[in-house]
Amino acid sequence: MSSTAKTNGKVHIAALDASLLTIELAETLKPIPTPGTYTFGDIKTDYMLVMTFDPLTGWSAPEIKPYAPLALDPASNCFQYCTNVFEGMKAFLDPAGKPRMFRPEQNMARLVTSAARMALPMFDPDALLVCINKLVSLESRWIPALPDHALYIRPTMIGTKPSIKVGASDHATLYVIVTPVGPYFQSSSGGVSLLAVGEHVRSWPGGTGGFKLGLNYSPGFVPQRIASDLGYDQVLWLLGEEKQITEAGAMNFFAVIEREDGGVNVVTPPLDGTILPGITRDSALVLLRAHAADPSKQLLALPASKPVYIEERVLTVPELAAASAAGTLLECFGTGTAVLVVAIERIGDVADPALKTITDIVMSAGNGLGPVGQALWDKLLALKEGRDDFHGWSVLCN
């Protein structure tokens, strides 16, 4: 039931209320597959969290119920005009076997921002997080008890106004599904390869690249296919004639460049609206800055004798190529919820649009994560698995 009420003949629109959450238990639970036998995102678990918004009554009571298809009108706004937004989160098992989420309030804030960009109905992010917490607790048996394995959490909001008229959707369905996952990339070399692509543009100033929208991803499928056909794992998205780097596949991009004074510059593109404000990206920057402020505390496993300098600035492919040629490009890596931190082993720099000449940019540290990427990987995984703590980032589900 909705919490809508009437006062003096006026209908009050119901807010999303976590206290109204109901749980319908499944009669039979599904068998748990063996880790390593499934690919990322394919497994459907026992339950899902669902709630809907109607402009006349507001938010329905949230429900956790057995996983099942959604019933939607064929004219639904999400099908016609791509009013689909989503988030990516993970729950890990801590040493006591309890599920934990990593900075989940940041995901909720970003989901609200994305929904607002699509003119979708607003909701209370704290209430949604309470409901997600309950879902994860109920589904905790699906979390693999293995390093770098987790329960991937996919909150999704879709516009469901049943009309093909062009315009915003004042109806919505907000749902959350989960799936057990292992490492996103299965690379024998310890890293991934990128094809730098400028002909196809993922995002641009004033566009929607800074939001987590479904429509930002599907246009990249053709360039991704081209990259795969040429022997590269992912696309390095570029902007403009200067070959300005934006994102690496669906990851934020980092480069580590050696300085003349013996220190290193850790460079990542700025949040200028063309890249997603990644939560792993932000966490990495916070950790790096805290380490740089007092290297003697060894927040990250990096030598105190090698100062780290963090730069959020425009980074171009020619700059990477020059650093690689000079032997000062120590490492590049991508960050994201799905991958955590992944090494970039080479970048294919396309000399002409016909793809006839491609020169690989390589890292002096070789394949696999270099010292900065490895230190971030170790720290972030320890935080996510509840083996370490920093500012209360690891949140226990109960």
mmCIF file of C-alpha atoms in Angstrom:
data_model
loop_
_atom_site.group_PDB
_atom_site.id
_atom_site.type_symbol
_atom_site.label_atom_id
_atom_site.label_comp_id
_atom_site.label_asym_id
_atom_site.label_seq_id
_atom_site.Cartn_x
_atom_site.Cartn_y
_atom_site.Cartn_z
ATOM 1 C CA MET A 1 0.000 0.000 0.000
ATOM 2 C CA SER A 2 1.019 3.591 -0.530
ATOM 3 C CA SER A 3 1.303 6.032 2.356
ATOM 4 C CA THR A 4 -0.797 8.577 0.445
ATOM 5 C CA ALA A 5 -3.343 10.319 2.649
ATOM 6 C CA LYS A 6 -6.065 12.925 2.185
ATOM 7 C CA THR A 7 -6.335 16.080 4.269
ATOM 8 C CA ASN A 8 -9.119 18.603 3.624
ATOM 9 C CA GLY A 9 -9.800 16.870 0.336
ATOM 10 C CA LYS A 10 -6.224 17.290 -0.890
ATOM 11 C CA VAL A 11 -4.072 14.324 -1.856
ATOM 12 C CA HIS A 12 -0.575 14.288 -0.374
ATOM 13 C CA ILE A 13 2.038 12.669 -2.566
ATOM 14 C CA ALA A 14 3.731 9.832 -0.710
ATOM 15 C CA ALA A 15 7.471 9.984 -0.174
ATOM 16 C CA LEU A 16 9.595 6.874 -0.430
ATOM 17 C CA ASP A 17 9.238 5.356 3.046
ATOM 18 C CA ALA A 18 11.584 2.553 4.109
ATOM 19 C CA SER A 19 9.418 1.780 7.150
ATOM 20 C CA LEU A 20 6.757 0.434 4.760
ATOM 21 C CA LEU A 21 9.129 -2.134 3.243
ATOM 22 C CA THR A 22 7.585 -5.577 2.851
ATOM 23 C CA ILE A 23 9.428 -8.828 2.205
ATOM 24 C CA GLU A 24 7.886 -11.747 0.324
ATOM 25 C CA LEU A 25 10.007 -14.843 0.832
ATOM 26 C CA ALA A 26 10.529 -17.285 -2.025
ATOM 27 C CA GLU A 27 9.126 -20.785 -1.593
ATOM 28 C CA THR A 28 12.308 -22.308 -3.005
ATOM 29 C CA LEU A 29 15.781 -20.765 -3.108
ATOM 30 C CA LYS A 30 18.006 -21.136 -6.156
ATOM 31 C CA PRO A 31 21.225 -23.171 -6.030
ATOM 32 C CA ILE A 32 24.426 -21.146 -5.667
ATOM 33 C CA PRO A 33 26.737 -21.598 -8.692
ATOM 34 C CA THR A 34 30.407 -22.344 -8.187
ATOM 35 C CA PRO A 35 32.524 -19.168 -8.375
ATOM 36 C CA GLY A 36 34.453 -19.013 -11.617
ATOM 37 C CA THR A 37 31.749 -20.809 -13.603
ATOM 38 C CA TYR A 38 29.806 -17.674 -14.534
ATOM 39 C CA THR A 39 30.512 -14.437 -16.355
ATOM 40 C CA PHE A 40 30.000 -10.964 -14.937
ATOM 41 C CA GLY A 41 26.333 -10.011 -14.602
ATOM 42 C CA ASP A 42 24.669 -13.204 -15.840
ATOM 43 C CA ILE A 43 23.435 -14.793 -12.596
ATOM 44 C CA LYS A 44 19.969 -13.961 -11.273
ATOM 45 C CA THR A 45 19.581 -14.296 -7.507
ATOM 46 C CA ASP A 46 16.481 -15.036 -5.431
ATOM 47 C CA TYR A 47 15.115 -11.548 -4.829
ATOM 48 C CA MET A 48 14.691 -8.035 -6.154
ATOM 49 C CA LEU A 49 13.665 -4.725 -4.607
ATOM 50 C CA VAL A 50 10.904 -2.813 -6.420
ATOM 51 C CA MET A 51 8.917 0.399 -5.920
ATOM 52 C CA THR A 52 6.963 2.606 -8.305
ATOM 53 C CA PHE A 53 6.043 6.270 -8.582
ATOM 54 C CA ASP A 54 2.674 7.582 -9.740
ATOM 55 C CA PRO A 55 2.195 11.351 -10.126
ATOM 56 C CA LEU A 56 -1.166 11.208 -8.354
ATOM 57 C CA THR A 57 -0.207 9.092 -5.361
ATOM 58 C CA GLY A 58 3.570 9.231 -5.085
ATOM 59 C CA TRP A 59 5.833 6.351 -4.144
ATOM 60 C CA SER A 60 4.447 2.902 -3.488
ATOM 61 C CA ALA A 61 5.580 0.902 -0.492
ATOM 62 C CA PRO A 62 8.909 -0.733 -1.371
ATOM 63 C CA GLU A 63 8.843 -4.503 -1.810
ATOM 64 C CA ILE A 64 11.482 -7.185 -1.677
ATOM 65 C CA LYS A 65 10.048 -10.100 -3.594
ATOM 66 C CA PRO A 66 11.164 -13.116 -5.629
ATOM 67 C CA TYR A 67 13.087 -12.173 -8.777
ATOM 68 C CA ALA A 68 10.691 -11.905 -11.726
ATOM 69 C CA PRO A 69 10.228 -9.975 -14.989
ATOM 70 C CA LEU A 70 8.747 -6.478 -14.892
ATOM 71 C CA ALA A 71 5.452 -5.779 -16.669
ATOM 72 C CA LEU A 72 5.683 -2.542 -18.664
ATOM 73 C CA ASP A 73 3.525 -0.807 -21.247
ATOM 74 C CA PRO A 74 5.160 -0.957 -24.724
ATOM 75 C CA ALA A 75 4.827 2.829 -24.934
ATOM 76 C CA SER A 76 6.782 3.337 -21.717
ATOM 77 C CA ASN A 77 9.008 6.399 -21.802
ATOM 78 C CA CYS A 78 12.126 4.340 -21.010
ATOM 79 C CA PHE A 79 11.718 2.387 -24.255
ATOM 80 C CA GLN A 80 11.014 5.426 -26.405
ATOM 81 C CA TYR A 81 13.324 8.094 -24.963
ATOM 82 C CA CYS A 82 15.968 6.288 -22.908
ATOM 83 C CA THR A 83 14.931 7.568 -19.483
ATOM 84 C CA ASN A 84 17.055 4.936 -17.772
ATOM 85 C CA VAL A 85 19.544 5.661 -14.988
ATOM 86 C CA PHE A 86 21.454 3.222 -12.841
ATOM 87 C CA GLU A 87 24.186 2.686 -10.273
ATOM 88 C CA GLY A 88 26.874 0.098 -9.642
ATOM 89 C CA MET A 89 27.739 -0.985 -6.104
ATOM 90 C CA LYS A 90 29.282 -4.015 -4.431
ATOM 91 C CA ALA A 91 28.855 -5.858 -1.155
ATOM 92 C CA PHE A 92 31.814 -7.844 0.197
ATOM 93 C CA LEU A 93 32.083 -10.298 3.067
ATOM 94 C CA ASP A 94 34.189 -9.072 5.980
ATOM 95 C CA PRO A 95 36.411 -11.372 8.091
ATOM 96 C CA ALA A 96 33.412 -12.177 10.307
ATOM 97 C CA GLY A 97 31.369 -13.255 7.284
ATOM 98 C CA LYS A 98 29.128 -10.164 7.407
ATOM 99 C CA PRO A 99 28.209 -8.226 4.245
ATOM 100 C CA ARG A 100 29.572 -4.708 3.829
ATOM 101 C CA MET A 101 29.025 -1.979 1.267
ATOM 102 C CA PHE A 102 31.596 0.660 0.333
ATOM 103 C CA ARG A 103 30.589 4.334 0.590
ATOM 104 C CA PRO A 104 27.010 3.519 -0.476
ATOM 105 C CA GLU A 105 25.743 7.004 0.314
ATOM 106 C CA GLN A 106 27.879 8.266 -2.575
ATOM 107 C CA ASN A 107 26.087 5.940 -4.984
ATOM 108 C CA MET A 108 22.716 7.137 -3.723
ATOM 109 C CA ALA A 109 23.704 10.775 -4.185
ATOM 110 C CA ARG A 110 24.878 10.082 -7.731
ATOM 111 C CA LEU A 111 21.679 8.188 -8.549
ATOM 112 C CA VAL A 112 19.639 11.196 -7.428
ATOM 113 C CA THR A 113 21.768 13.474 -9.619
ATOM 114 C CA SER A 114 21.342 11.183 -12.630
ATOM 115 C CA ALA A 115 17.582 10.922 -12.087
ATOM 116 C CA ALA A 116 17.308 14.700 -11.882
ATOM 117 C CA ARG A 117 19.214 15.036 -15.173
ATOM 118 C CA MET A 118 16.604 12.779 -16.813
ATOM 119 C CA ALA A 119 13.731 14.730 -15.185
ATOM 120 C CA LEU A 120 12.621 11.583 -13.349
ATOM 121 C CA PRO A 121 10.695 11.739 -10.052
ATOM 122 C CA MET A 122 12.795 12.430 -6.975
ATOM 123 C CA PHE A 123 13.156 10.077 -4.020
ATOM 124 C CA ASP A 124 14.768 9.950 -0.583
ATOM 125 C CA PRO A 125 18.228 8.392 -1.098
ATOM 126 C CA ASP A 126 18.537 7.490 2.578
ATOM 127 C CA ALA A 127 15.270 5.547 2.443
ATOM 128 C CA LEU A 128 16.409 3.690 -0.662
ATOM 129 C CA LEU A 129 19.705 2.808 1.011
ATOM 130 C CA VAL A 130 17.872 1.318 3.997
ATOM 131 C CA CYS A 131 15.927 -0.914 1.603
ATOM 132 C CA ILE A 132 19.086 -1.917 -0.284
ATOM 133 C CA ASN A 133 20.705 -2.780 3.033
ATOM 134 C CA LYS A 134 17.848 -5.197 3.750
ATOM 135 C CA LEU A 135 18.087 -6.728 0.277
ATOM 136 C CA VAL A 136 21.825 -7.332 0.615
ATOM 137 C CA SER A 137 21.370 -8.875 4.055
ATOM 138 C CA LEU A 138 18.702 -11.199 2.681
ATOM 139 C CA GLU A 139 20.887 -12.162 -0.293
ATOM 140 C CA SER A 140 24.175 -12.453 1.619
ATOM 141 C CA ARG A 141 24.426 -16.195 0.937
ATOM 142 C CA TRP A 142 25.161 -15.250 -2.684
ATOM 143 C CA ILE A 143 28.358 -13.343 -1.796
ATOM 144 C CA PRO A 144 31.325 -15.555 -2.746
ATOM 145 C CA ALA A 145 33.751 -16.045 0.150
ATOM 146 C CA LEU A 146 36.765 -15.485 -2.097
ATOM 147 C CA PRO A 147 39.187 -12.577 -2.545
ATOM 148 C CA ASP A 148 38.018 -9.989 -5.085
ATOM 149 C CA HIS A 149 34.566 -11.595 -5.262
ATOM 150 C CA ALA A 150 31.432 -9.728 -4.289
ATOM 151 C CA LEU A 151 27.721 -9.221 -4.723
ATOM 152 C CA TYR A 152 27.270 -6.623 -7.450
ATOM 153 C CA ILE A 153 24.305 -4.321 -6.743
ATOM 154 C CA ARG A 154 22.472 -2.617 -9.607
ATOM 155 C CA PRO A 155 19.938 0.071 -8.567
ATOM 156 C CA THR A 156 17.994 1.112 -11.670
ATOM 157 C CA MET A 157 15.357 3.768 -12.287
ATOM 158 C CA ILE A 158 13.286 3.860 -15.458
ATOM 159 C CA GLY A 159 10.652 6.242 -16.766
ATOM 160 C CA THR A 160 7.384 4.347 -17.240
ATOM 161 C CA LYS A 161 4.920 6.978 -18.420
ATOM 162 C CA PRO A 162 2.746 5.021 -20.904
ATOM 163 C CA SER A 163 2.901 7.506 -23.778
ATOM 164 C CA ILE A 164 4.974 7.966 -26.918
ATOM 165 C CA LYS A 165 4.647 11.739 -26.658
ATOM 166 C CA VAL A 166 8.067 13.376 -26.400
ATOM 167 C CA GLY A 167 8.565 14.602 -22.874
ATOM 168 C CA ALA A 168 9.667 13.758 -19.366
ATOM 169 C CA SER A 169 8.226 10.773 -17.542
ATOM 170 C CA ASP A 170 6.186 11.476 -14.419
ATOM 171 C CA HIS A 171 5.836 7.728 -13.798
ATOM 172 C CA ALA A 172 8.792 5.609 -12.729
ATOM 173 C CA THR A 173 9.885 2.220 -11.498
ATOM 174 C CA LEU A 174 12.852 2.047 -9.159
ATOM 175 C CA TYR A 175 14.277 -1.426 -8.680
ATOM 176 C CA VAL A 176 17.429 -3.116 -7.432
ATOM 177 C CA ILE A 177 18.845 -6.451 -8.558
ATOM 178 C CA VAL A 178 22.032 -8.174 -7.417
ATOM 179 C CA THR A 179 24.402 -10.747 -8.885
ATOM 180 C CA PRO A 180 27.507 -12.562 -7.607
ATOM 181 C CA VAL A 181 30.679 -11.550 -9.433
ATOM 182 C CA GLY A 182 34.379 -12.269 -9.592
ATOM 183 C CA PRO A 183 37.103 -10.276 -11.382
ATOM 184 C CA TYR A 184 35.674 -8.265 -14.290
ATOM 185 C CA PHE A 185 38.618 -8.859 -16.614
ATOM 186 C CA GLN A 186 40.155 -12.296 -17.090
ATOM 187 C CA SER A 187 43.517 -11.227 -18.509
ATOM 188 C CA SER A 188 46.490 -13.575 -18.424
ATOM 189 C CA SER A 189 48.902 -10.632 -18.750
ATOM 190 C CA GLY A 190 47.647 -8.824 -15.674
ATOM 191 C CA GLY A 191 46.388 -5.815 -17.605
ATOM 192 C CA VAL A 192 44.059 -4.618 -20.345
ATOM 193 C CA SER A 193 44.753 -2.942 -23.672
ATOM 194 C CA LEU A 194 43.010 0.199 -24.940
ATOM 195 C CA LEU A 195 42.424 1.558 -28.430
ATOM 196 C CA ALA A 196 42.412 5.366 -28.344
ATOM 197 C CA VAL A 197 39.345 6.453 -30.314
ATOM 198 C CA GLY A 198 38.586 10.031 -31.328
ATOM 199 C CA GLU A 199 36.327 9.496 -34.328
ATOM 200 C CA HIS A 200 33.517 8.248 -32.077
ATOM 201 C CA VAL A 201 32.968 10.573 -29.109
ATOM 202 C CA ARG A 202 31.520 9.299 -25.837
ATOM 203 C CA SER A 203 30.892 12.707 -24.256
ATOM 204 C CA TRP A 204 31.364 16.422 -24.853
ATOM 205 C CA PRO A 205 31.087 19.698 -22.920
ATOM 206 C CA GLY A 206 27.499 20.377 -21.948
ATOM 207 C CA GLY A 207 26.483 16.771 -22.592
ATOM 208 C CA THR A 208 25.512 13.951 -20.261
ATOM 209 C CA GLY A 209 28.878 12.213 -19.830
ATOM 210 C CA GLY A 210 29.025 13.156 -16.161
ATOM 211 C CA PHE A 211 25.873 11.178 -15.317
ATOM 212 C CA LYS A 212 25.257 7.446 -15.068
ATOM 213 C CA LEU A 213 22.668 7.074 -17.821
ATOM 214 C CA GLY A 214 21.963 4.054 -19.987
ATOM 215 C CA LEU A 215 22.119 6.225 -23.104
ATOM 216 C CA ASN A 216 25.796 6.985 -22.437
ATOM 217 C CA TYR A 217 26.813 3.357 -22.854
ATOM 218 C CA SER A 218 25.051 1.832 -25.860
ATOM 219 C CA PRO A 219 26.593 4.206 -28.464
ATOM 220 C CA GLY A 220 29.968 2.810 -27.437
ATOM 221 C CA PHE A 221 29.161 -0.746 -28.490
ATOM 222 C CA VAL A 222 30.247 -0.262 -32.134
ATOM 223 C CA PRO A 223 33.614 1.346 -31.245
ATOM 224 C CA GLN A 224 34.104 -1.411 -28.684
ATOM 225 C CA ARG A 225 33.560 -4.004 -31.402
ATOM 226 C CA ILE A 226 36.121 -2.247 -33.608
ATOM 227 C CA ALA A 227 38.636 -2.243 -30.757
ATOM 228 C CA SER A 228 38.037 -5.938 -30.109
ATOM 229 C CA ASP A 229 38.496 -6.778 -33.790
ATOM 230 C CA LEU A 230 41.865 -5.009 -33.685
ATOM 231 C CA GLY A 231 42.998 -6.929 -30.616
ATOM 232 C CA TYR A 232 42.239 -4.390 -27.885
ATOM 233 C CA ASP A 233 40.143 -5.006 -24.778
ATOM 234 C CA GLN A 234 38.526 -1.592 -24.383
ATOM 235 C CA VAL A 235 38.234 1.884 -25.883
ATOM 236 C CA LEU A 236 40.105 4.919 -24.578
ATOM 237 C CA TRP A 237 37.638 7.727 -25.217
ATOM 238 C CA LEU A 238 39.059 10.976 -26.575
ATOM 239 C CA LEU A 239 37.753 14.482 -27.110
ATOM 240 C CA GLY A 240 38.892 17.052 -29.675
ATOM 241 C CA GLU A 241 41.845 17.344 -32.022
ATOM 242 C CA GLU A 242 44.237 17.420 -29.063
ATOM 243 C CA LYS A 243 43.180 13.828 -28.252
ATOM 244 C CA GLN A 244 42.109 14.782 -24.758
ATOM 245 C CA ILE A 245 41.524 11.661 -22.634
ATOM 246 C CA THR A 246 38.137 11.300 -20.958
ATOM 247 C CA GLU A 247 37.424 7.697 -19.898
ATOM 248 C CA ALA A 248 38.814 4.206 -20.447
ATOM 249 C CA GLY A 249 35.903 2.000 -21.426
ATOM 250 C CA ALA A 250 33.549 2.562 -18.490
ATOM 251 C CA MET A 251 36.440 3.372 -16.141
ATOM 252 C CA ASN A 252 38.154 6.509 -14.914
ATOM 253 C CA PHE A 253 41.714 6.866 -16.209
ATOM 254 C CA PHE A 254 44.948 7.467 -14.282
ATOM 255 C CA ALA A 255 48.540 7.892 -15.466
ATOM 256 C CA VAL A 256 51.659 7.831 -13.291
ATOM 257 C CA ILE A 257 54.517 9.908 -14.715
ATOM 258 C CA GLU A 258 57.995 10.117 -13.209
ATOM 259 C CA ARG A 259 59.280 13.573 -12.274
ATOM 260 C CA GLU A 260 62.821 14.904 -12.594
ATOM 261 C CA ASP A 261 63.089 15.214 -8.787
ATOM 262 C CA GLY A 262 62.416 11.499 -8.317
ATOM 263 C CA GLY A 263 58.790 11.837 -7.320
ATOM 264 C CA VAL A 264 55.777 10.854 -9.410
ATOM 265 C CA ASN A 265 52.797 12.756 -10.773
ATOM 266 C CA VAL A 266 49.536 10.827 -10.567
ATOM 267 C CA VAL A 267 47.379 12.446 -13.245
ATOM 268 C CA THR A 268 43.671 11.957 -13.906
ATOM 269 C CA PRO A 269 41.271 13.979 -16.094
ATOM 270 C CA PRO A 270 39.227 16.607 -14.207
ATOM 271 C CA LEU A 271 35.513 16.456 -13.470
ATOM 272 C CA ASP A 272 34.554 18.866 -16.234
ATOM 273 C CA GLY A 273 31.221 17.235 -17.074
ATOM 274 C CA THR A 274 32.622 14.883 -19.714
ATOM 275 C CA ILE A 275 33.523 12.038 -17.356
ATOM 276 C CA LEU A 276 31.640 10.182 -14.656
ATOM 277 C CA PRO A 277 32.524 11.255 -11.095
ATOM 278 C CA GLY A 278 33.569 7.755 -10.111
ATOM 279 C CA ILE A 279 33.390 6.763 -6.457
ATOM 280 C CA THR A 280 36.467 4.558 -6.795
ATOM 281 C CA ARG A 281 38.191 7.494 -8.525
ATOM 282 C CA ASP A 282 37.317 9.810 -5.656
ATOM 283 C CA SER A 283 38.393 7.228 -3.078
ATOM 284 C CA ALA A 284 41.738 6.789 -4.835
ATOM 285 C CA LEU A 285 42.321 10.544 -4.894
ATOM 286 C CA VAL A 286 41.414 10.933 -1.211
ATOM 287 C CA LEU A 287 43.803 8.121 -0.262
ATOM 288 C CA LEU A 288 46.597 9.474 -2.454
ATOM 289 C CA ARG A 289 46.254 12.978 -1.022
ATOM 290 C CA ALA A 290 46.185 11.660 2.544
ATOM 291 C CA HIS A 291 49.314 9.636 1.831
ATOM 292 C CA ALA A 292 51.046 12.588 0.178
ATOM 293 C CA ALA A 293 50.275 14.807 3.179
ATOM 294 C CA ASP A 294 52.258 12.495 5.479
ATOM 295 C CA PRO A 295 54.089 9.668 3.682
ATOM 296 C CA SER A 296 55.657 8.526 6.955
ATOM 297 C CA LYS A 297 52.296 7.154 8.112
ATOM 298 C CA GLN A 298 52.351 4.690 5.208
ATOM 299 C CA LEU A 299 48.616 4.923 4.513
ATOM 300 C CA LEU A 300 49.529 3.432 1.146
ATOM 301 C CA ALA A 301 52.337 0.925 0.657
ATOM 302 C CA LEU A 302 54.561 3.371 -1.207
ATOM 303 C CA PRO A 303 58.131 4.357 -0.326
ATOM 304 C CA ALA A 304 58.319 7.582 1.667
ATOM 305 C CA SER A 305 61.392 8.495 -0.380
ATOM 306 C CA LYS A 306 59.284 8.759 -3.550
ATOM 307 C CA PRO A 307 56.892 11.726 -3.139
ATOM 308 C CA VAL A 308 53.492 11.508 -4.811
ATOM 309 C CA TYR A 309 51.883 14.551 -6.432
ATOM 310 C CA ILE A 310 48.237 14.434 -7.506
ATOM 311 C CA GLU A 311 47.054 16.352 -10.560
ATOM 312 C CA GLU A 312 43.487 16.620 -11.843
ATOM 313 C CA ARG A 313 44.042 18.159 -15.251
ATOM 314 C CA VAL A 314 43.683 17.697 -18.981
ATOM 315 C CA LEU A 315 45.711 14.724 -20.176
ATOM 316 C CA THR A 316 46.299 13.940 -23.848
ATOM 317 C CA VAL A 317 47.461 10.948 -25.857
ATOM 318 C CA PRO A 318 50.464 12.881 -27.284
ATOM 319 C CA GLU A 319 51.587 13.610 -23.711
ATOM 320 C CA LEU A 320 51.384 9.907 -22.864
ATOM 321 C CA ALA A 321 53.261 9.000 -26.042
ATOM 322 C CA ALA A 322 56.032 11.487 -25.235
ATOM 323 C CA ALA A 323 56.324 10.205 -21.661
ATOM 324 C CA SER A 324 56.428 6.626 -22.913
ATOM 325 C CA ALA A 325 59.192 7.480 -25.395
ATOM 326 C CA ALA A 326 61.155 9.187 -22.619
ATOM 327 C CA GLY A 327 60.713 6.219 -20.291
ATOM 328 C CA THR A 328 58.851 8.292 -17.690
ATOM 329 C CA LEU A 329 55.373 6.805 -18.177
ATOM 330 C CA LEU A 330 55.552 4.377 -15.265
ATOM 331 C CA GLU A 331 52.010 3.022 -15.373
ATOM 332 C CA CYS A 332 48.428 3.689 -16.375
ATOM 333 C CA PHE A 333 45.384 2.175 -14.728
ATOM 334 C CA GLY A 334 41.614 2.368 -14.716
ATOM 335 C CA THR A 335 39.326 2.557 -11.699
ATOM 336 C CA GLY A 336 35.688 1.634 -11.234
ATOM 337 C CA THR A 337 33.282 -0.351 -9.094
ATOM 338 C CA ALA A 338 33.366 -3.367 -11.392
ATOM 339 C CA VAL A 339 37.169 -3.497 -11.741
ATOM 340 C CA LEU A 340 38.406 -1.689 -8.599
ATOM 341 C CA VAL A 341 41.858 -0.922 -10.082
ATOM 342 C CA VAL A 342 43.041 -2.538 -13.318
ATOM 343 C CA ALA A 343 46.381 -2.154 -15.068
ATOM 344 C CA ILE A 344 46.530 -0.768 -18.601
ATOM 345 C CA GLU A 345 49.323 -2.588 -20.415
ATOM 346 C CA ARG A 346 49.251 -0.707 -23.736
ATOM 347 C CA ILE A 347 47.337 2.017 -25.560
ATOM 348 C CA GLY A 348 46.872 1.914 -29.316
ATOM 349 C CA ASP A 349 47.341 5.414 -30.734
ATOM 350 C CA VAL A 350 45.551 5.679 -34.084
ATOM 351 C CA ALA A 351 47.490 7.798 -36.580
ATOM 352 C CA ASP A 352 44.704 7.983 -39.185
ATOM 353 C CA PRO A 353 40.911 7.444 -39.167
ATOM 354 C CA ALA A 354 41.217 4.468 -41.526
ATOM 355 C CA LEU A 355 42.964 2.531 -38.722
ATOM 356 C CA LYS A 356 45.889 1.757 -41.029
ATOM 357 C CA THR A 357 48.563 2.929 -38.603
ATOM 358 C CA ILE A 358 48.372 2.174 -34.889
ATOM 359 C CA THR A 359 51.305 2.732 -32.550
ATOM 360 C CA ASP A 360 51.244 1.175 -29.102
ATOM 361 C CA ILE A 361 52.082 3.323 -26.093
ATOM 362 C CA VAL A 362 53.638 1.102 -23.420
ATOM 363 C CA MET A 363 54.439 1.552 -19.736
ATOM 364 C CA SER A 364 57.965 1.362 -18.357
ATOM 365 C CA ALA A 365 56.721 -0.723 -15.409
ATOM 366 C CA GLY A 366 55.653 -3.427 -17.871
ATOM 367 C CA ASN A 367 52.433 -5.417 -17.668
ATOM 368 C CA GLY A 368 50.414 -5.567 -14.489
ATOM 369 C CA LEU A 369 49.902 -2.885 -11.866
ATOM 370 C CA GLY A 370 52.817 -0.628 -11.017
ATOM 371 C CA PRO A 371 53.582 0.577 -7.487
ATOM 372 C CA VAL A 372 50.855 3.242 -7.273
ATOM 373 C CA GLY A 373 48.114 1.126 -8.826
ATOM 374 C CA GLN A 374 49.052 -1.880 -6.694
ATOM 375 C CA ALA A 375 49.087 0.197 -3.496
ATOM 376 C CA LEU A 376 45.619 1.537 -4.299
ATOM 377 C CA TRP A 377 44.335 -1.938 -5.181
ATOM 378 C CA ASP A 378 45.589 -3.387 -1.895
ATOM 379 C CA LYS A 379 44.194 -0.553 0.230
ATOM 380 C CA LEU A 380 40.825 -0.292 -1.494
ATOM 381 C CA LEU A 381 40.216 -4.048 -1.410
ATOM 382 C CA ALA A 382 41.137 -4.160 2.299
ATOM 383 C CA LEU A 383 38.679 -1.342 2.957
ATOM 384 C CA LYS A 384 35.903 -2.924 0.915
ATOM 385 C CA GLU A 385 36.366 -6.291 2.602
ATOM 386 C CA GLY A 386 36.295 -4.717 6.061
ATOM 387 C CA ARG A 387 39.894 -5.707 6.842
ATOM 388 C CA ASP A 388 40.832 -2.050 7.269
ATOM 389 C CA ASP A 389 38.995 1.196 7.973
ATOM 390 C CA PHE A 390 39.278 4.741 6.698
ATOM 391 C CA HIS A 391 36.701 7.398 7.590
ATOM 392 C CA GLY A 392 34.021 4.718 8.069
ATOM 393 C CA TRP A 393 33.864 4.001 4.336
ATOM 394 C CA SER A 394 33.026 0.318 4.868
ATOM 395 C CA VAL A 395 29.385 0.085 5.987
ATOM 396 C CA LEU A 396 28.021 -3.037 7.670
ATOM 397 C CA CYS A 397 24.710 -4.362 6.335
ATOM 398 C CA ASN A 398 22.223 -5.505 8.950
#
